[in-house]
GROMACS .gro file of C-alpha atoms in nm:
model
  422
    1MET     CA    1   0.474   5.603  -1.574
    2ARG     CA    2   0.486   5.361  -1.867
    3ALA     CA    3   0.811   5.212  -1.734
    4ARG     CA    4   0.652   5.152  -1.393
    5VAL     CA    5   0.352   4.980  -1.553
    6LEU     CA    6   0.585   4.764  -1.761
    7ALA     CA    7   0.788   4.664  -1.457
    8ALA     CA    8   0.475   4.582  -1.257
    9THR     CA    9   0.340   4.367  -1.541
   10ALA     CA   10   0.664   4.171  -1.571
   11ALA     CA   11   0.687   4.121  -1.193
   12ALA     CA   12   0.329   3.994  -1.171
   13VAL     CA   13   0.385   3.736  -1.443
   14LEU     CA   14   0.716   3.620  -1.294
   15LEU     CA   15   0.561   3.579  -0.950
   16THR     CA   16   0.287   3.368  -1.104
   17VAL     CA   17   0.514   3.127  -1.285
   18GLY     CA   18   0.816   3.126  -1.053
   19PRO     CA   19   1.179   3.228  -1.091
   20ALA     CA   20   1.401   3.164  -1.388
   21VAL     CA   21   1.612   2.848  -1.396
   22PRO     CA   22   1.981   2.849  -1.491
   23ALA     CA   23   2.065   2.662  -1.811
   24GLU     CA   24   2.269   2.401  -1.623
   25ALA     CA   25   1.982   2.332  -1.383
   26ALA     CA   26   1.738   2.311  -1.675
   27THR     CA   27   1.956   2.045  -1.837
   28THR     CA   28   1.956   1.844  -1.513
   29GLN     CA   29   1.580   1.881  -1.483
   30ALA     CA   30   1.526   1.761  -1.838
   31ALA     CA   31   1.744   1.458  -1.773
   32ARG     CA   32   1.548   1.372  -1.460
   33ALA     CA   33   1.214   1.419  -1.633
   34ALA     CA   34   1.320   1.195  -1.919
   35ARG     CA   35   1.436   0.921  -1.685
   36ALA     CA   36   1.188   0.632  -1.681
   37PRO     CA   37   1.100   0.446  -1.360
   38LEU     CA   38   1.361   0.189  -1.266
   39PRO     CA   39   1.241  -0.154  -1.379
   40CYS     CA   40   1.182  -0.411  -1.108
   41PRO     CA   41   1.404  -0.720  -1.124
   42LYS     CA   42   1.173  -0.986  -1.268
   43ALA     CA   43   1.204  -1.363  -1.258
   44PRO     CA   44   1.070  -1.544  -1.566
   45ALA     CA   45   0.721  -1.672  -1.496
   46PRO     CA   46   0.520  -1.931  -1.686
   47LYS     CA   47   0.226  -1.815  -1.892
   48VAL     CA   48  -0.102  -1.890  -1.720
   49SER     CA   49  -0.466  -1.852  -1.812
   50ARG     CA   50  -0.650  -1.618  -1.582
   51PRO     CA   51  -0.963  -1.404  -1.585
   52PRO     CA   52  -0.920  -1.052  -1.723
   53ARG     CA   53  -0.753  -0.821  -1.476
   54PRO     CA   54  -1.005  -0.593  -1.306
   55VAL     CA   55  -0.987  -0.225  -1.390
   56PRO     CA   56  -0.846  -0.044  -1.086
   57PRO     CA   57  -0.994   0.278  -0.955
   58PRO     CA   58  -0.851   0.604  -1.090
   59ALA     CA   59  -0.522   0.698  -0.926
   60VAL     CA   60  -0.556   0.942  -0.635
   61PRO     CA   61  -0.231   1.144  -0.625
   62PRO     CA   62  -0.226   1.200  -0.245
   63ASP     CA   63  -0.268   0.825  -0.188
   64ARG     CA   64   0.037   0.750  -0.401
   65VAL     CA   65   0.270   0.956  -0.182
   66VAL     CA   66   0.153   0.819   0.152
   67GLY     CA   67   0.475   0.722   0.325
   68GLY     CA   68   0.698   0.939   0.109
   69GLU     CA   69   0.736   1.087  -0.238
   70GLN     CA   70   0.984   0.817  -0.346
   71LEU     CA   71   0.709   0.557  -0.316
   72ASP     CA   72   0.511   0.719  -0.598
   73THR     CA   73   0.649   0.492  -0.872
   74PRO     CA   74   0.535   0.188  -1.069
   75GLY     CA   75   0.896   0.069  -1.070
   76LEU     CA   76   1.174  -0.008  -0.826
   77VAL     CA   77   1.267   0.215  -0.533
   78ALA     CA   78   1.570   0.117  -0.323
   79PRO     CA   79   1.827   0.297  -0.105
   80ALA     CA   80   2.119   0.456  -0.287
   81GLY     CA   81   2.407   0.214  -0.315
   82ALA     CA   82   2.198  -0.088  -0.210
   83PRO     CA   83   2.254  -0.420  -0.386
   84ALA     CA   84   1.992  -0.512  -0.644
   85PRO     CA   85   1.697  -0.696  -0.490
   86PRO     CA   86   1.637  -1.053  -0.603
   87PRO     CA   87   1.420  -1.104  -0.913
   88VAL     CA   88   1.068  -1.222  -0.828
   89THR     CA   89   0.753  -1.287  -1.027
   90ALA     CA   90   0.535  -1.059  -0.810
   91THR     CA   91   0.390  -0.756  -0.987
   92SER     CA   92   0.446  -0.547  -0.673
   93TRP     CA   93   0.619  -0.592  -0.339
   94LEU     CA   94   0.751  -0.405  -0.036
   95VAL     CA   95   0.994  -0.470   0.250
   96ALA     CA   96   0.965  -0.269   0.573
   97ASP     CA   97   1.081  -0.265   0.934
   98LEU     CA   98   0.796  -0.367   1.165
   99ASP     CA   99   0.932  -0.166   1.457
  100THR     CA  100   1.060   0.159   1.307
  101GLY     CA  101   0.821   0.161   1.011
  102ALA     CA  102   1.104   0.234   0.767
  103VAL     CA  103   1.035   0.114   0.413
  104LEU     CA  104   1.357  -0.049   0.293
  105GLY     CA  105   1.261  -0.100  -0.069
  106ALA     CA  106   0.968  -0.170  -0.294
  107CYS     CA  107   0.843  -0.234  -0.645
  108GLY     CA  108   0.527  -0.042  -0.737
  109PRO     CA  109   0.433  -0.001  -0.370
  110HIS     CA  110   0.119   0.199  -0.445
  111GLU     CA  111   0.005   0.005  -0.752
  112TYR     CA  112  -0.341  -0.148  -0.715
  113GLY     CA  113  -0.359  -0.527  -0.683
  114THR     CA  114  -0.608  -0.791  -0.571
  115PRO     CA  115  -0.539  -0.937  -0.226
  116ALA     CA  116  -0.672  -1.296  -0.230
  117SER     CA  117  -0.647  -1.442   0.123
  118THR     CA  118  -0.404  -1.182   0.251
  119GLN     CA  119  -0.732  -0.991   0.295
  120LYS     CA  120  -0.780  -1.207   0.605
  121LEU     CA  121  -0.511  -0.998   0.776
  122LEU     CA  122  -0.740  -0.695   0.751
  123LEU     CA  123  -1.015  -0.904   0.911
  124ALA     CA  124  -0.773  -0.997   1.190
  125ALA     CA  125  -0.657  -0.639   1.242
  126THR     CA  126  -1.022  -0.529   1.265
  127MET     CA  127  -1.185  -0.804   1.471
  128MET     CA  128  -0.916  -0.965   1.684
  129PRO     CA  129  -0.905  -0.677   1.935
  130LYS     CA  130  -1.286  -0.687   1.964
  131LEU     CA  131  -1.369  -1.058   1.999
  132ASP     CA  132  -1.326  -1.269   2.310
  133PRO     CA  133  -1.111  -1.569   2.209
  134LYS     CA  134  -1.289  -1.788   2.466
  135GLN     CA  135  -1.639  -1.707   2.343
  136LEU     CA  136  -1.828  -1.997   2.184
  137VAL     CA  137  -1.983  -1.926   1.846
  138THR     CA  138  -2.233  -2.139   1.656
  139VAL     CA  139  -2.167  -2.179   1.285
  140THR     CA  140  -2.465  -2.112   1.057
  141ARG     CA  141  -2.541  -2.246   0.710
  142GLY     CA  142  -2.487  -1.896   0.576
  143ASP     CA  143  -2.129  -1.906   0.705
  144LEU     CA  144  -2.063  -2.202   0.477
  145ASP     CA  145  -2.171  -2.009   0.168
  146ILE     CA  146  -1.830  -1.989   0.003
  147ALA     CA  147  -1.705  -2.045  -0.350
  148SER     CA  148  -1.700  -2.410  -0.450
  149GLY     CA  149  -1.352  -2.554  -0.422
  150SER     CA  150  -1.216  -2.262  -0.220
  151SER     CA  151  -1.016  -2.317   0.098
  152ALA     CA  152  -1.210  -2.422   0.407
  153VAL     CA  153  -1.131  -2.552   0.754
  154GLY     CA  154  -1.420  -2.795   0.777
  155LEU     CA  155  -1.640  -2.616   1.031
  156LEU     CA  156  -1.990  -2.765   1.054
  157ALA     CA  157  -2.324  -2.587   1.042
  158GLY     CA  158  -2.465  -2.609   1.393
  159GLY     CA  159  -2.121  -2.674   1.539
  160ARG     CA  160  -2.000  -2.473   1.839
  161TYR     CA  161  -1.640  -2.359   1.844
  162PRO     CA  162  -1.429  -2.123   2.056
  163VAL     CA  163  -1.348  -1.803   1.869
  164GLU     CA  164  -0.980  -1.885   1.915
  165THR     CA  165  -1.030  -2.209   1.719
  166VAL     CA  166  -1.197  -2.014   1.440
  167TRP     CA  167  -0.901  -1.772   1.426
  168LEU     CA  168  -0.662  -2.065   1.400
  169GLY     CA  169  -0.872  -2.210   1.120
  170LEU     CA  170  -0.857  -1.875   0.943
  171LEU     CA  171  -0.481  -1.826   0.973
  172LEU     CA  172  -0.351  -2.182   0.946
  173ASN     CA  173  -0.584  -2.321   0.679
  174SER     CA  174  -0.712  -1.995   0.527
  175GLY     CA  175  -1.068  -2.105   0.598
  176ASN     CA  176  -1.315  -1.892   0.406
  177GLU     CA  177  -1.605  -2.011   0.618
  178ALA     CA  178  -1.402  -1.908   0.925
  179ALA     CA  179  -1.376  -1.558   0.775
  180ASN     CA  180  -1.755  -1.545   0.738
  181VAL     CA  181  -1.803  -1.653   1.100
  182LEU     CA  182  -1.567  -1.389   1.237
  183ALA     CA  183  -1.699  -1.109   1.014
  184ARG     CA  184  -2.057  -1.196   1.110
  185LEU     CA  185  -1.972  -1.208   1.479
  186GLY     CA  186  -1.783  -0.878   1.468
  187GLY     CA  187  -2.041  -0.712   1.243
  188GLY     CA  188  -2.310  -0.715   1.510
  189THR     CA  189  -2.669  -0.678   1.391
  190GLU     CA  190  -2.550  -0.621   1.033
  191GLY     CA  191  -2.367  -0.952   1.021
  192VAL     CA  192  -2.106  -1.002   0.750
  193THR     CA  193  -2.205  -0.675   0.583
  194GLY     CA  194  -2.128  -0.490   0.904
  195GLY     CA  195  -1.804  -0.683   0.940
  196VAL     CA  196  -1.685  -0.580   0.594
  197ARG     CA  197  -1.783  -0.220   0.665
  198ALA     CA  198  -1.574  -0.230   0.982
  199MET     CA  199  -1.281  -0.371   0.783
  200ASN     CA  200  -1.293  -0.077   0.544
  201GLU     CA  201  -1.313   0.167   0.833
  202GLU     CA  202  -1.009   0.003   0.992
  203ALA     CA  203  -0.818   0.018   0.663
  204ARG     CA  204  -0.881   0.391   0.648
  205ARG     CA  205  -0.772   0.437   1.011
  206LEU     CA  206  -0.449   0.252   0.942
  207GLY     CA  207  -0.377   0.475   0.642
  208ALA     CA  208  -0.441   0.197   0.387
  209ARG     CA  209  -0.623   0.432   0.152
  210GLN     CA  210  -0.588   0.206  -0.154
  211THR     CA  211  -0.758  -0.087   0.018
  212HIS     CA  212  -1.125  -0.168  -0.031
  213ALA     CA  213  -1.271  -0.492   0.103
  214VAL     CA  214  -1.575  -0.654  -0.056
  215THR     CA  215  -1.545  -0.999   0.102
  216PRO     CA  216  -1.402  -1.079   0.447
  217SER     CA  217  -1.205  -1.376   0.316
  218GLY     CA  218  -1.035  -1.226   0.012
  219LEU     CA  219  -1.242  -1.428  -0.232
  220ASP     CA  220  -1.264  -1.208  -0.539
  221GLY     CA  221  -1.524  -0.933  -0.539
  222LYS     CA  222  -1.591  -0.646  -0.776
  223GLY     CA  223  -1.401  -0.338  -0.668
  224GLN     CA  224  -1.181  -0.521  -0.418
  225PHE     CA  225  -0.826  -0.387  -0.421
  226THR     CA  226  -0.520  -0.326  -0.207
  227SER     CA  227  -0.152  -0.242  -0.256
  228ALA     CA  228   0.180  -0.376  -0.131
  229TYR     CA  229   0.217  -0.067   0.086
  230ASP     CA  230  -0.130  -0.106   0.237
  231LEU     CA  231  -0.068  -0.473   0.312
  232ALA     CA  232   0.243  -0.373   0.507
  233LEU     CA  233   0.039  -0.126   0.715
  234ILE     CA  234  -0.219  -0.397   0.785
  235ALA     CA  235   0.045  -0.658   0.868
  236ARG     CA  236   0.216  -0.419   1.106
  237ALA     CA  237  -0.111  -0.374   1.296
  238CYS     CA  238  -0.155  -0.752   1.312
  239PHE     CA  239   0.195  -0.822   1.441
  240ALA     CA  240   0.144  -0.563   1.714
  241ASN     CA  241  -0.119  -0.797   1.862
  242PRO     CA  242   0.026  -1.077   2.082
  243LEU     CA  243  -0.269  -1.305   2.004
  244PHE     CA  244  -0.202  -1.276   1.633
  245ARG     CA  245   0.168  -1.343   1.683
  246ARG     CA  246   0.084  -1.663   1.871
  247TYR     CA  247  -0.178  -1.781   1.624
  248THR     CA  248   0.029  -1.716   1.311
  249LEU     CA  249   0.326  -1.916   1.449
  250THR     CA  250   0.110  -2.213   1.553
  251GLU     CA  251   0.218  -2.517   1.352
  252ARG     CA  252  -0.088  -2.732   1.414
  253THR     CA  253  -0.406  -2.738   1.619
  254GLN     CA  254  -0.705  -2.962   1.687
  255ILE     CA  255  -1.052  -2.874   1.563
  256PRO     CA  256  -1.277  -3.007   1.840
  257ALA     CA  257  -1.532  -3.284   1.793
  258GLN     CA  258  -1.903  -3.200   1.770
  259PRO     CA  259  -2.084  -3.468   1.971
  260GLY     CA  260  -2.424  -3.317   1.900
  261LEU     CA  261  -2.360  -3.359   1.528
  262LYS     CA  262  -2.191  -3.697   1.577
  263LYS     CA  263  -1.871  -3.570   1.419
  264GLY     CA  264  -1.521  -3.625   1.551
  265GLY     CA  265  -1.241  -3.373   1.576
  266PHE     CA  266  -0.943  -3.344   1.343
  267GLN     CA  267  -0.607  -3.173   1.316
  268ILE     CA  268  -0.506  -2.890   1.084
  269GLN     CA  269  -0.156  -2.767   0.999
  270ASN     CA  270  -0.017  -2.424   0.918
  271GLU     CA  271   0.015  -2.382   0.541
  272ASN     CA  272   0.275  -2.102   0.562
  273GLN     CA  273   0.604  -2.280   0.492
  274LEU     CA  274   0.805  -1.980   0.608
  275ILE     CA  275   0.755  -2.077   0.973
  276TYR     CA  276   0.912  -2.418   0.914
  277ARG     CA  277   1.192  -2.324   0.677
  278TYR     CA  278   1.309  -1.971   0.750
  279PRO     CA  279   1.517  -1.905   1.064
  280GLY     CA  280   1.355  -1.636   1.275
  281ALA     CA  281   1.019  -1.656   1.099
  282LEU     CA  282   0.737  -1.474   1.276
  283GLY     CA  283   0.451  -1.591   1.053
  284GLY     CA  284   0.234  -1.434   0.789
  285LYS     CA  285  -0.035  -1.528   0.539
  286THR     CA  286  -0.058  -1.692   0.199
  287GLY     CA  287  -0.320  -1.621  -0.065
  288PHE     CA  288  -0.433  -1.736  -0.408
  289THR     CA  289  -0.720  -1.694  -0.650
  290GLU     CA  290  -0.721  -1.737  -1.026
  291LEU     CA  291  -0.777  -1.364  -1.061
  292ALA     CA  292  -0.529  -1.237  -0.799
  293ARG     CA  293  -0.269  -1.511  -0.852
  294HIS     CA  294  -0.041  -1.559  -0.551
  295SER     CA  295  -0.019  -1.301  -0.277
  296TYR     CA  296   0.195  -1.328   0.034
  297VAL     CA  297   0.278  -1.157   0.362
  298GLY     CA  298   0.564  -1.283   0.578
  299ALA     CA  299   0.771  -1.153   0.868
  300ALA     CA  300   1.092  -1.257   1.039
  301GLN     CA  301   1.344  -1.134   1.295
  302ARG     CA  302   1.722  -1.135   1.280
  303ASN     CA  303   1.979  -0.963   1.501
  304GLY     CA  304   1.716  -0.759   1.678
  305ARG     CA  305   1.540  -0.645   1.358
  306ARG     CA  306   1.187  -0.744   1.258
  307LEU     CA  307   1.107  -0.710   0.889
  308VAL     CA  308   0.788  -0.771   0.692
  309VAL     CA  309   0.751  -0.844   0.321
  310THR     CA  310   0.436  -0.817   0.109
  311LEU     CA  311   0.384  -0.947  -0.246
  312LEU     CA  312   0.097  -0.924  -0.493
  313GLY     CA  313   0.039  -1.092  -0.829
  314ALA     CA  314   0.312  -1.356  -0.805
  315GLU     CA  315   0.338  -1.694  -0.975
  316ALA     CA  316   0.437  -2.013  -0.792
  317ARG     CA  317   0.707  -2.095  -1.045
  318PRO     CA  318   1.003  -2.091  -1.057
  319VAL     CA  319   0.967  -2.058  -0.677
  320ARG     CA  320   0.662  -2.028  -0.454
  321GLY     CA  321   0.536  -1.705  -0.302
  322TRP     CA  322   0.677  -1.768   0.045
  323GLN     CA  323   1.019  -1.840  -0.110
  324GLN     CA  324   1.008  -1.512  -0.300
  325GLY     CA  325   0.920  -1.345   0.028
  326ALA     CA  326   1.214  -1.517   0.197
  327GLN     CA  327   1.452  -1.392  -0.072
  328LEU     CA  328   1.330  -1.036  -0.026
  329LEU     CA  329   1.360  -1.067   0.352
  330ASP     CA  330   1.722  -1.177   0.309
  331TRP     CA  331   1.779  -0.870   0.093
  332GLY     CA  332   1.618  -0.646   0.354
  333PHE     CA  333   1.829  -0.787   0.635
  334SER     CA  334   2.142  -0.721   0.427
  335LEU     CA  335   2.073  -0.345   0.423
  336PRO     CA  336   2.203  -0.105   0.689
  337ARG     CA  337   1.970  -0.039   0.980
  338ASP     CA  338   1.924   0.323   0.875
  339ALA     CA  339   1.835   0.238   0.513
  340SER     CA  340   1.503   0.388   0.407
  341VAL     CA  341   1.308   0.506   0.102
  342GLY     CA  342   0.995   0.599   0.296
  343ARG     CA  343   0.799   0.492   0.599
  344LEU     CA  344   0.482   0.321   0.715
  345VAL     CA  345   0.244   0.583   0.853
  346ASP     CA  346   0.105   0.536   1.202
  347PRO     CA  347  -0.261   0.443   1.263
  348GLY     CA  348  -0.478   0.753   1.259
  349GLU     CA  349  -0.198   0.975   1.128
  350LEU     CA  350  -0.367   1.062   0.800
  351ASP     CA  351  -0.698   1.133   0.972
  352VAL     CA  352  -0.525   1.380   1.204
  353ALA     CA  353  -0.355   1.546   0.907
  354GLU     CA  354  -0.684   1.581   0.721
  355ALA     CA  355  -0.862   1.725   1.024
  356ALA     CA  356  -0.588   1.982   1.095
  357PRO     CA  357  -0.629   2.341   0.973
  358THR     CA  358  -0.490   2.400   0.624
  359GLY     CA  359  -0.126   2.503   0.634
  360SER     CA  360  -0.047   2.357   0.976
  361PRO     CA  361   0.231   2.095   1.000
  362ALA     CA  362  -0.022   1.823   1.083
  363ALA     CA  363  -0.219   1.902   0.768
  364ARG     CA  364   0.064   1.794   0.538
  365PRO     CA  365   0.020   1.447   0.388
  366ALA     CA  366   0.260   1.197   0.541
  367GLY     CA  367   0.591   1.191   0.365
  368THR     CA  368   0.555   1.524   0.187
  369ALA     CA  369   0.795   1.816   0.222
  370PRO     CA  370   0.691   2.128   0.417
  371TRP     CA  371   0.548   2.426   0.230
  372ARG     CA  372   0.830   2.643   0.095
  373GLY     CA  373   0.633   2.929  -0.058
  374PRO     CA  374   0.544   2.964  -0.429
  375ALA     CA  375   0.888   3.047  -0.569
  376ALA     CA  376   1.086   2.791  -0.367
  377THR     CA  377   0.827   2.523  -0.431
  378ALA     CA  378   0.847   2.586  -0.804
  379VAL     CA  379   1.228   2.561  -0.795
  380HIS     CA  380   1.209   2.237  -0.595
  381ARG     CA  381   0.958   2.081  -0.831
  382MET     CA  382   1.158   2.185  -1.138
  383ALA     CA  383   1.470   2.034  -0.983
  384GLU     CA  384   1.277   1.710  -0.955
  385GLY     CA  385   1.199   1.728  -1.326
  386ASP     CA  386   0.828   1.820  -1.300
  387TRP     CA  387   0.748   1.926  -1.656
  388ARG     CA  388   0.414   2.070  -1.550
  389VAL     CA  389   0.600   2.338  -1.355
  390ILE     CA  390   0.881   2.369  -1.610
  391GLY     CA  391   0.624   2.421  -1.885
  392SER     CA  392   0.441   2.683  -1.679
  393VAL     CA  393   0.764   2.872  -1.612
  394ALA     CA  394   0.863   2.858  -1.979
  395GLY     CA  395   0.518   2.974  -2.086
  396GLY     CA  396   0.522   3.256  -1.833
  397ALA     CA  397   0.867   3.366  -1.942
  398ALA     CA  398   0.750   3.373  -2.303
  399THR     CA  399   0.455   3.588  -2.198
  400VAL     CA  400   0.684   3.835  -2.022
  401VAL     CA  401   0.912   3.856  -2.326
  402GLY     CA  402   0.610   3.909  -2.550
  403VAL     CA  403   0.479   4.192  -2.332
  404LEU     CA  404   0.818   4.364  -2.326
  405VAL     CA  405   0.859   4.341  -2.704
  406ALA     CA  406   0.506   4.471  -2.765
  407VAL     CA  407   0.559   4.770  -2.537
  408LEU     CA  408   0.898   4.854  -2.689
  409VAL     CA  409   0.757   4.836  -3.043
  410ALA     CA  410   0.468   5.056  -2.945
  411ARG     CA  411   0.701   5.318  -2.799
  412ARG     CA  412   0.906   5.330  -3.122
  413ARG     CA  413   0.602   5.396  -3.346
  414PRO     CA  414   0.544   5.763  -3.449
  415ARG     CA  415   0.257   5.919  -3.261
  416PRO     CA  416  -0.033   6.064  -3.461
  417THR     CA  417  -0.072   6.443  -3.449
  418GLY     CA  418  -0.386   6.600  -3.313
  419ARG     CA  419  -0.547   6.742  -3.001
  420ARG     CA  420  -0.453   6.569  -2.676
  421ARG     CA  421  -0.718   6.503  -2.420
  422ALA     CA  422  -0.659   6.605  -2.060
   0.00000   0.00000   0.00000
């Protein structure tokens, strides 16, 4: 009877902590656990004065594995055997295939960063499908309430402009007043507030769970963050829209005169140098604030492939943001077509997974492995060098050994004499 109890106790503990690990496997696990994230190739950047970096929200583990477990790193992730990516000054970046969604490589893809004017792509992804490009909109004085010295198209209070013109002002000249106009128009009775709320709802639908918009333009706001991965999701949604593709490749356009205000028209040019200087460029968006530094999104096509690059926290020296993007695009195009370290999730995919019953295939977060059962999962996680599991197994094994020793010692002790109870 005592032997059966002892066996049951040992089995229960072992099932709790998982199976034993061979010594050779344990050595491999320890080596993997001790391995630090691969450093990202960095270009030397000049020292600049900037406001203190905002404190990002606490990390949410499921958000860091959206698109695949390999993307959960503050360092470099690249396909095995791939050439080293070019050194850039960006604090984080990502290169992905616009059509297949394959992530070709990244540096800190899920690290929080501030978006600057690349935020305008989220505005475009949210509002462009909803607004009639031929509709005339009247600019209000409130629309012109933007930070002094920030980028503006030159729209006039009381002026009437086609929505299409306002989009061109947003994407070519990064007009912050244009962002206010479009957010107000798309926000309905709630105005800009409703527009920003819609932007955050669209970010969630796209799977951009690390993105939170506070301003429609990307002008700095408390609690406003994104990531290189999220920007790629947002850019992919934008480039799926033919209107966006046409607007972002427009080199110049005319802002119409306002006879009622006795103001003439004028021409604006596209500030994204990629479209002039990179063969196969598809467009993109530049961004800069003192807090965010330089951010950039660019896309290009070559030999039937369409790639997108996103950068956050870059400096304009030794080369500008669009040039760093071009270098990373070149690197991406040099990789085999089947190269991948993860993927861009599809719009709505994470919502479907969260709504599915627990344990169903759809309920698994995108990019995660299927459930293997407690023992196999423990082995898998230990093989990946997860010290939380390794520690639990070691602790459980020690408990089992302790129980066995205690029972054996107890059995060897002389029993006291006396009456036995039935």
